[in-house]
Amino acid sequence: HRCKSTDQGFGFFTEDLTIQTQNRVRLENQLRQALLHKEFHLVFQPRIDLTTGQVKGVEALLRWVRSDGKMVSPADFIPVLEEMGLITSVGEWVLLRACHYASQWVKQGYNLEISVNLSARQLKQPKLVEMIERCLTLTGLPAEHLELELTETSMLEEVEYSIEQLQKVRALGIKIAIDDFGTGYSSLAYLKRLPVNTLKIDRAFVKELEQDSNDINIVRAITQLAHSLQLSVTAEGIETPRQLALLKSLGCNEGQGFLLAKPMTEVDLLHHIKHFDMALLMPVDSPD
Ligand code: C2E
Ligand code: MG
Ligand code: MG
Ligand code: MG
């Protein structure tokens, strides 16, 4: 009965599309409910200095637990929020919450930066800089403790406007990282013009580092390029001690990944920082 909606003989496709459309409408309705019923929260994943093992900062990651208890991945719902035009308000909520937490940590004496992901749509938002300033003022977080992560693709969508916006953001003292570096349309010509501080090497290059010498060469090249442009390098998705050792020996400055720490609630984060000595995880010698 796959063909029940067919008149023209396209039934197979029509029905699949109908189901897709129904699922999509349901997801959109659930997201509207989620906003009303406050089903979103933030978790935090530590970002570690690969030389000292110190926690330099944490990345805020959005979580959605539906009313039925199921978790939905941000990779699945953020693009939908973007298309629904809701990402600017959700993004503002994320930034305000993230700055609020970070400001508490700084007041308690933790020297931590908070990294917040911004979507392409947010970068095009005309009042972005004012919105960010408002979050800092409302929470009392010093600008130097905030880093914004954007993908290359979103920065290059309207590149001149992006550069202008990011320059204003940087002028406030906020840091900027290129997220998922190496997977978008990386244009080296733009890299020198984008006002960024950090390249975050995508997990795709870290995943098979141990097996694939091409990935080693790519990471080495990215790191050398970044350092020659005075940029810092963070590696994402470190899951094994060998990956950690390789990335450290290739010159990556900082690292993030399940091996070092998973994303966690703010209560767990403070406990983690107090009780875990990450330096113990750091490799002593360079592997060869
Ligand atoms: P991202 O910014 O590149 O974040 C890193 C993702 O990798 C996170 O997935 C994190 O949980 C995951 N990860 C970290 N270490 C490891 C590891 O060792 N192994 C593996 N397999 N994964 C690791 P998550 O939280 O599911 O987020 C997925 C993406 O959704 C993020 O990628 C980001 O693009 C987007 N996202 C998350 N929160 C927000 C937000 O507040 N705003 C926006 N605009 N996007 C967000
Ligand atoms: Mg990110
Ligand atoms: Mg990333
Ligand atoms: Mg990524």
Short mmCIF file of C-alpha atoms and ligand atoms in Angstrom, two decimals:
data_model
loop_
_atom_site.label_atom_id
_atom_site.label_comp_id
_atom_site.label_asym_id
_atom_site.label_seq_id
_atom_site.Cartn_x
_atom_site.Cartn_y
_atom_site.Cartn_z
CA HIS A 1 0.00 0.00 0.00
CA ARG A 2 2.91 2.32 -0.61
CA CYS A 3 1.04 3.43 -3.73
CA LYS A 4 -2.18 4.56 -2.15
CA SER A 5 -1.63 8.22 -2.93
CA THR A 6 -0.72 7.61 -6.53
CA ASP A 7 -2.62 9.06 -9.44
CA GLN A 8 0.29 9.65 -11.71
CA GLY A 9 2.36 6.62 -10.85
CA PHE A 10 4.71 8.62 -8.60
CA GLY A 11 3.12 7.08 -5.51
CA PHE A 12 6.29 5.60 -4.13
CA PHE A 13 7.93 8.99 -3.95
CA THR A 14 4.80 10.93 -3.04
CA GLU A 15 4.13 8.82 0.01
CA ASP A 16 7.73 9.06 1.21
CA LEU A 17 7.57 12.80 0.78
CA THR A 18 4.24 12.92 2.61
CA ILE A 19 5.75 11.07 5.55
CA GLN A 20 8.77 13.36 5.48
CA THR A 21 6.52 16.41 5.45
CA GLN A 22 4.44 15.06 8.33
CA ASN A 23 7.57 14.32 10.36
CA ARG A 24 8.87 17.76 9.65
CA VAL A 25 5.63 19.47 10.69
CA ARG A 26 5.60 17.37 13.87
CA LEU A 27 9.21 18.33 14.62
CA GLU A 28 8.43 22.01 14.08
CA ASN A 29 5.44 21.81 16.44
CA GLN A 30 7.52 19.99 19.04
CA LEU A 31 10.19 22.69 18.79
CA ARG A 32 7.60 25.43 19.36
CA GLN A 33 6.40 23.49 22.42
CA ALA A 34 9.98 23.06 23.55
CA LEU A 35 10.47 26.81 23.55
CA LEU A 36 7.27 27.39 25.52
CA HIS A 37 7.95 24.63 28.03
CA LYS A 38 11.65 25.35 28.49
CA GLU A 39 12.85 21.95 27.34
CA PHE A 40 16.30 23.29 26.41
CA HIS A 41 19.36 23.34 28.61
CA LEU A 42 23.09 23.76 28.24
CA VAL A 43 25.92 21.34 28.86
CA PHE A 44 29.60 22.24 28.93
CA GLN A 45 32.60 20.45 27.46
CA PRO A 46 36.06 21.38 28.76
CA ARG A 47 38.74 22.58 26.36
CA ILE A 48 42.20 21.61 27.56
CA ASP A 49 45.61 23.24 27.13
CA LEU A 50 47.65 20.37 25.66
CA THR A 51 50.88 21.63 27.22
CA THR A 52 49.74 22.00 30.81
CA GLY A 53 46.56 19.93 30.99
CA GLN A 54 44.77 22.97 32.37
CA VAL A 55 41.10 23.57 31.54
CA LYS A 56 41.26 26.76 29.50
CA GLY A 57 37.60 27.02 28.73
CA VAL A 58 34.39 25.17 28.08
CA GLU A 59 32.15 24.95 25.05
CA ALA A 60 28.45 25.47 25.71
CA LEU A 61 26.35 22.90 23.84
CA LEU A 62 22.59 23.05 23.51
CA ARG A 63 20.52 20.07 24.64
CA TRP A 64 16.86 19.34 24.02
CA VAL A 65 15.13 16.71 26.15
CA ARG A 66 11.58 16.29 24.86
CA SER A 67 8.59 15.90 27.17
CA ASP A 68 8.67 12.14 26.48
CA GLY A 69 12.21 12.04 27.86
CA LYS A 70 13.92 11.52 24.48
CA MET A 71 17.04 13.52 23.65
CA VAL A 72 17.27 15.07 20.22
CA SER A 73 20.70 15.86 18.78
CA PRO A 74 21.42 19.54 18.05
CA ALA A 75 22.73 18.41 14.67
CA ASP A 76 19.10 17.43 13.91
CA PHE A 77 17.18 20.35 15.39
CA ILE A 78 19.47 23.38 14.95
CA PRO A 79 19.10 23.38 11.14
CA VAL A 80 15.30 23.24 11.63
CA LEU A 81 15.38 26.16 14.07
CA GLU A 82 17.44 28.03 11.46
CA GLU A 83 14.86 27.41 8.74
CA MET A 84 11.99 28.29 11.07
CA GLY A 85 13.67 31.62 11.79
CA LEU A 86 13.82 30.74 15.49
CA ILE A 87 17.58 30.35 15.80
CA THR A 88 18.15 34.03 16.56
CA SER A 89 15.94 33.92 19.66
CA VAL A 90 17.20 30.50 20.77
CA GLY A 91 20.76 31.64 20.05
CA GLU A 92 20.26 34.73 22.18
CA TRP A 93 18.94 32.57 25.02
CA VAL A 94 22.00 30.28 24.69
CA LEU A 95 24.41 33.21 24.79
CA LEU A 96 22.71 34.81 27.77
CA ARG A 97 22.64 31.54 29.74
CA ALA A 98 26.24 30.74 28.82
CA CYS A 99 27.48 34.20 29.84
CA HIS A 100 25.49 33.93 33.05
CA TYR A 101 27.20 30.67 34.05
CA ALA A 102 30.63 31.86 32.97
CA SER A 103 30.25 35.06 34.92
CA GLN A 104 29.50 33.02 38.08
CA TRP A 105 32.62 30.91 37.50
CA VAL A 106 34.79 33.98 37.00
CA LYS A 107 33.36 35.53 40.19
CA GLN A 108 34.20 32.29 42.03
CA GLY A 109 37.80 32.63 40.88
CA TYR A 110 37.89 30.17 37.98
CA ASN A 111 39.82 31.56 35.05
CA LEU A 112 37.64 30.01 32.36
CA GLU A 113 36.54 31.08 28.91
CA ILE A 114 33.15 30.16 27.56
CA SER A 115 32.84 29.22 23.87
CA VAL A 116 29.43 29.65 22.30
CA ASN A 117 28.37 28.43 18.86
CA LEU A 118 26.74 30.98 16.56
CA SER A 119 24.75 29.94 13.53
CA ALA A 120 25.03 31.46 10.07
CA ARG A 121 21.71 33.21 10.51
CA GLN A 122 22.88 34.90 13.69
CA LEU A 123 25.92 36.32 11.95
CA LYS A 124 23.59 38.02 9.47
CA GLN A 125 21.45 39.46 12.25
CA PRO A 126 21.78 43.27 12.05
CA LYS A 127 21.71 43.79 15.83
CA LEU A 128 24.16 40.97 16.61
CA VAL A 129 26.81 43.20 18.19
CA GLU A 130 24.25 45.00 20.37
CA MET A 131 22.76 41.65 21.40
CA ILE A 132 26.19 40.35 22.46
CA GLU A 133 27.00 43.54 24.34
CA ARG A 134 23.65 43.25 26.14
CA CYS A 135 24.45 39.67 27.25
CA LEU A 136 27.81 40.80 28.63
CA THR A 137 26.32 43.78 30.44
CA LEU A 138 23.39 41.84 31.91
CA THR A 139 25.63 39.07 33.24
CA GLY A 140 28.74 41.08 34.08
CA LEU A 141 30.98 38.69 32.13
CA PRO A 142 34.23 40.36 31.01
CA ALA A 143 34.47 40.20 27.19
CA GLU A 144 37.88 38.46 27.34
CA HIS A 145 36.12 35.41 28.78
CA LEU A 146 33.87 34.95 25.78
CA GLU A 147 34.71 33.13 22.56
CA LEU A 148 32.31 32.71 19.65
CA GLU A 149 32.53 29.72 17.29
CA LEU A 150 31.44 30.01 13.68
CA THR A 151 31.93 27.65 10.77
CA GLU A 152 33.88 28.77 7.69
CA THR A 153 30.79 28.18 5.61
CA SER A 154 28.69 30.58 7.66
CA MET A 155 31.43 33.22 7.64
CA LEU A 156 31.83 33.03 3.88
CA GLU A 157 28.11 33.21 3.04
CA GLU A 158 28.17 36.99 3.06
CA VAL A 159 31.83 37.47 3.57
CA GLU A 160 32.18 41.25 3.56
CA TYR A 161 29.33 41.74 5.99
CA SER A 162 30.65 38.89 8.17
CA ILE A 163 34.09 40.47 8.35
CA GLU A 164 32.54 43.79 9.33
CA GLN A 165 30.38 42.19 12.06
CA LEU A 166 33.25 40.08 13.38
CA GLN A 167 35.58 43.08 13.53
CA LYS A 168 33.06 44.85 15.76
CA VAL A 169 32.77 41.75 17.93
CA ARG A 170 36.55 41.51 18.20
CA ALA A 171 36.79 45.19 19.08
CA LEU A 172 34.80 44.39 22.23
CA GLY A 173 37.59 42.01 23.29
CA ILE A 174 35.72 38.82 22.39
CA LYS A 175 37.62 35.97 20.73
CA ILE A 176 36.51 34.22 17.56
CA ALA A 177 37.13 30.64 16.50
CA ILE A 178 36.50 28.94 13.18
CA ASP A 179 34.62 25.75 14.04
CA ASP A 180 34.87 22.46 12.10
CA PHE A 181 37.86 23.85 10.22
CA GLY A 182 38.72 21.99 7.04
CA THR A 183 35.23 20.74 6.22
CA GLY A 184 33.62 23.85 4.73
CA TYR A 185 34.68 25.79 1.69
CA SER A 186 37.94 26.84 3.29
CA SER A 187 39.29 29.68 1.32
CA LEU A 188 42.85 30.43 2.29
CA ALA A 189 42.49 33.85 0.65
CA TYR A 190 39.83 34.75 3.20
CA LEU A 191 41.60 33.19 6.13
CA LYS A 192 44.01 36.10 6.31
CA ARG A 193 41.12 38.58 6.23
CA LEU A 194 38.82 36.96 8.76
CA PRO A 195 39.37 38.45 12.21
CA VAL A 196 39.75 35.14 14.04
CA ASN A 197 41.92 33.90 16.92
CA THR A 198 41.58 30.15 16.69
CA LEU A 199 41.08 27.30 14.22
CA LYS A 200 39.20 24.29 15.56
CA ILE A 201 40.27 21.30 13.51
CA ASP A 202 37.24 19.17 12.71
CA ARG A 203 36.84 15.74 14.27
CA ALA A 204 36.90 14.23 10.78
CA PHE A 205 40.70 14.69 10.70
CA VAL A 206 41.21 13.41 14.24
CA LYS A 207 39.11 10.26 13.92
CA GLU A 208 41.52 8.24 11.79
CA LEU A 209 44.72 10.02 12.74
CA GLU A 210 46.25 6.77 13.98
CA GLN A 211 45.62 4.91 10.72
CA ASP A 212 45.84 7.60 8.09
CA SER A 213 49.09 9.43 7.45
CA ASN A 214 47.20 11.84 5.17
CA ASP A 215 45.32 13.08 8.23
CA ILE A 216 48.60 13.54 10.09
CA ASN A 217 49.91 15.61 7.22
CA ILE A 218 46.71 17.65 7.04
CA VAL A 219 46.76 18.41 10.76
CA ARG A 220 50.44 19.33 10.56
CA ALA A 221 49.77 21.66 7.62
CA ILE A 222 46.79 23.32 9.31
CA THR A 223 48.77 23.82 12.50
CA GLN A 224 51.75 25.33 10.69
CA LEU A 225 49.50 27.60 8.66
CA ALA A 226 47.59 28.70 11.76
CA HIS A 227 50.73 29.41 13.74
CA SER A 228 52.26 31.39 10.89
CA LEU A 229 49.11 33.55 10.97
CA GLN A 230 49.42 33.87 14.79
CA LEU A 231 46.33 31.73 15.30
CA SER A 232 45.84 29.11 17.97
CA VAL A 233 44.76 25.55 17.10
CA THR A 234 42.22 23.41 18.94
CA ALA A 235 41.60 19.78 18.00
CA GLU A 236 38.06 18.43 18.33
CA GLY A 237 36.91 14.90 19.06
CA ILE A 238 39.95 13.40 20.81
CA GLU A 239 38.92 9.92 21.89
CA THR A 240 42.18 7.96 22.36
CA PRO A 241 45.50 8.55 24.18
CA ARG A 242 47.36 8.00 20.90
CA GLN A 243 45.33 10.71 19.13
CA LEU A 244 46.08 13.03 22.04
CA ALA A 245 49.81 12.30 21.87
CA LEU A 246 49.90 12.78 18.09
CA LEU A 247 47.96 16.05 18.21
CA LYS A 248 50.20 17.37 20.93
CA SER A 249 53.33 16.45 19.01
CA LEU A 250 51.90 18.06 15.85
CA GLY A 251 51.67 21.34 17.74
CA CYS A 252 47.95 21.64 18.52
CA ASN A 253 47.55 24.11 21.37
CA GLU A 254 44.32 22.87 22.85
CA GLY A 255 42.09 19.83 22.65
CA GLN A 256 38.56 18.72 23.29
CA GLY A 257 37.09 15.25 23.23
CA PHE A 258 35.49 12.41 25.12
CA LEU A 259 38.94 11.17 26.26
CA LEU A 260 39.55 14.43 28.10
CA ALA A 261 36.00 15.22 29.20
CA LYS A 262 32.48 14.74 27.90
CA PRO A 263 29.93 17.54 27.79
CA MET A 264 28.45 17.84 31.30
CA THR A 265 26.05 19.85 33.43
CA GLU A 266 27.38 22.88 35.24
CA VAL A 267 27.35 21.09 38.62
CA ASP A 268 29.41 18.22 37.20
CA LEU A 269 31.72 20.69 35.48
CA LEU A 270 32.75 22.46 38.69
CA HIS A 271 33.23 19.10 40.40
CA HIS A 272 35.33 17.93 37.46
CA ILE A 273 37.54 21.00 37.51
CA LYS A 274 38.09 20.74 41.26
CA HIS A 275 38.81 17.02 41.39
CA PHE A 276 40.36 15.94 38.11
CA ASP A 277 43.95 16.69 37.33
CA MET A 278 43.96 16.69 33.56
CA ALA A 279 47.72 17.06 33.56
CA LEU A 280 47.80 13.35 34.41
CA LEU A 281 46.28 12.61 31.01
CA MET A 282 48.86 14.59 29.09
CA PRO A 283 51.51 12.56 27.27
CA VAL A 284 55.03 13.27 28.48
CA ASP A 285 57.07 12.45 25.39
CA SER A 286 56.36 13.08 21.77
CA PRO A 287 55.53 9.76 20.08
CA ASP A 288 57.54 8.62 17.04
P1 C2E B 1 30.36 21.51 17.31
O1 C2E B 1 30.24 22.94 17.68
O2 C2E B 1 31.46 21.15 16.39
O3 C2E B 1 30.46 20.74 18.69
C1 C2E B 1 31.22 19.60 18.89
C2 C2E B 1 30.36 18.35 18.88
O4 C2E B 1 31.19 17.21 19.01
C3 C2E B 1 29.38 18.27 20.07
O5 C2E B 1 28.23 17.58 19.59
C4 C2E B 1 30.15 17.40 21.05
O6 C2E B 1 29.31 16.72 21.98
C5 C2E B 1 30.80 16.43 20.10
N1 C2E B 1 32.01 15.83 20.65
C6 C2E B 1 32.91 16.35 21.50
N2 C2E B 1 33.92 15.51 21.74
C7 C2E B 1 33.66 14.40 21.01
C8 C2E B 1 34.36 13.13 20.84
O7 C2E B 1 35.40 12.88 21.40
N3 C2E B 1 33.77 12.25 19.99
C9 C2E B 1 32.60 12.50 19.35
N4 C2E B 1 32.11 11.54 18.56
N5 C2E B 1 31.93 13.67 19.49
C10 C2E B 1 32.47 14.60 20.32
P2 C2E B 1 26.76 18.09 19.87
O8 C2E B 1 26.67 18.67 21.24
O9 C2E B 1 25.85 16.98 19.49
O10 C2E B 1 26.59 19.30 18.86
C11 C2E B 1 26.59 19.11 17.47
C12 C2E B 1 26.64 20.43 16.76
O11 C2E B 1 25.44 21.17 16.98
C13 C2E B 1 27.76 21.35 17.23
O12 C2E B 1 28.98 20.98 16.64
C14 C2E B 1 27.25 22.69 16.75
O13 C2E B 1 27.50 22.85 15.39
C15 C2E B 1 25.75 22.54 16.96
N6 C2E B 1 25.38 23.20 18.23
C16 C2E B 1 25.37 22.71 19.49
N7 C2E B 1 24.94 23.65 20.37
C17 C2E B 1 24.69 24.76 19.64
C18 C2E B 1 24.22 26.09 19.95
O14 C2E B 1 23.98 26.47 21.10
N8 C2E B 1 24.07 26.96 18.90
C19 C2E B 1 24.36 26.60 17.61
N9 C2E B 1 24.17 27.53 16.63
N10 C2E B 1 24.81 25.40 17.29
C20 C2E B 1 24.98 24.48 18.28
MG MG B 2 31.53 24.32 18.29
MG MG B 3 33.24 21.95 16.23
MG MG B 4 32.09 19.64 14.69
#
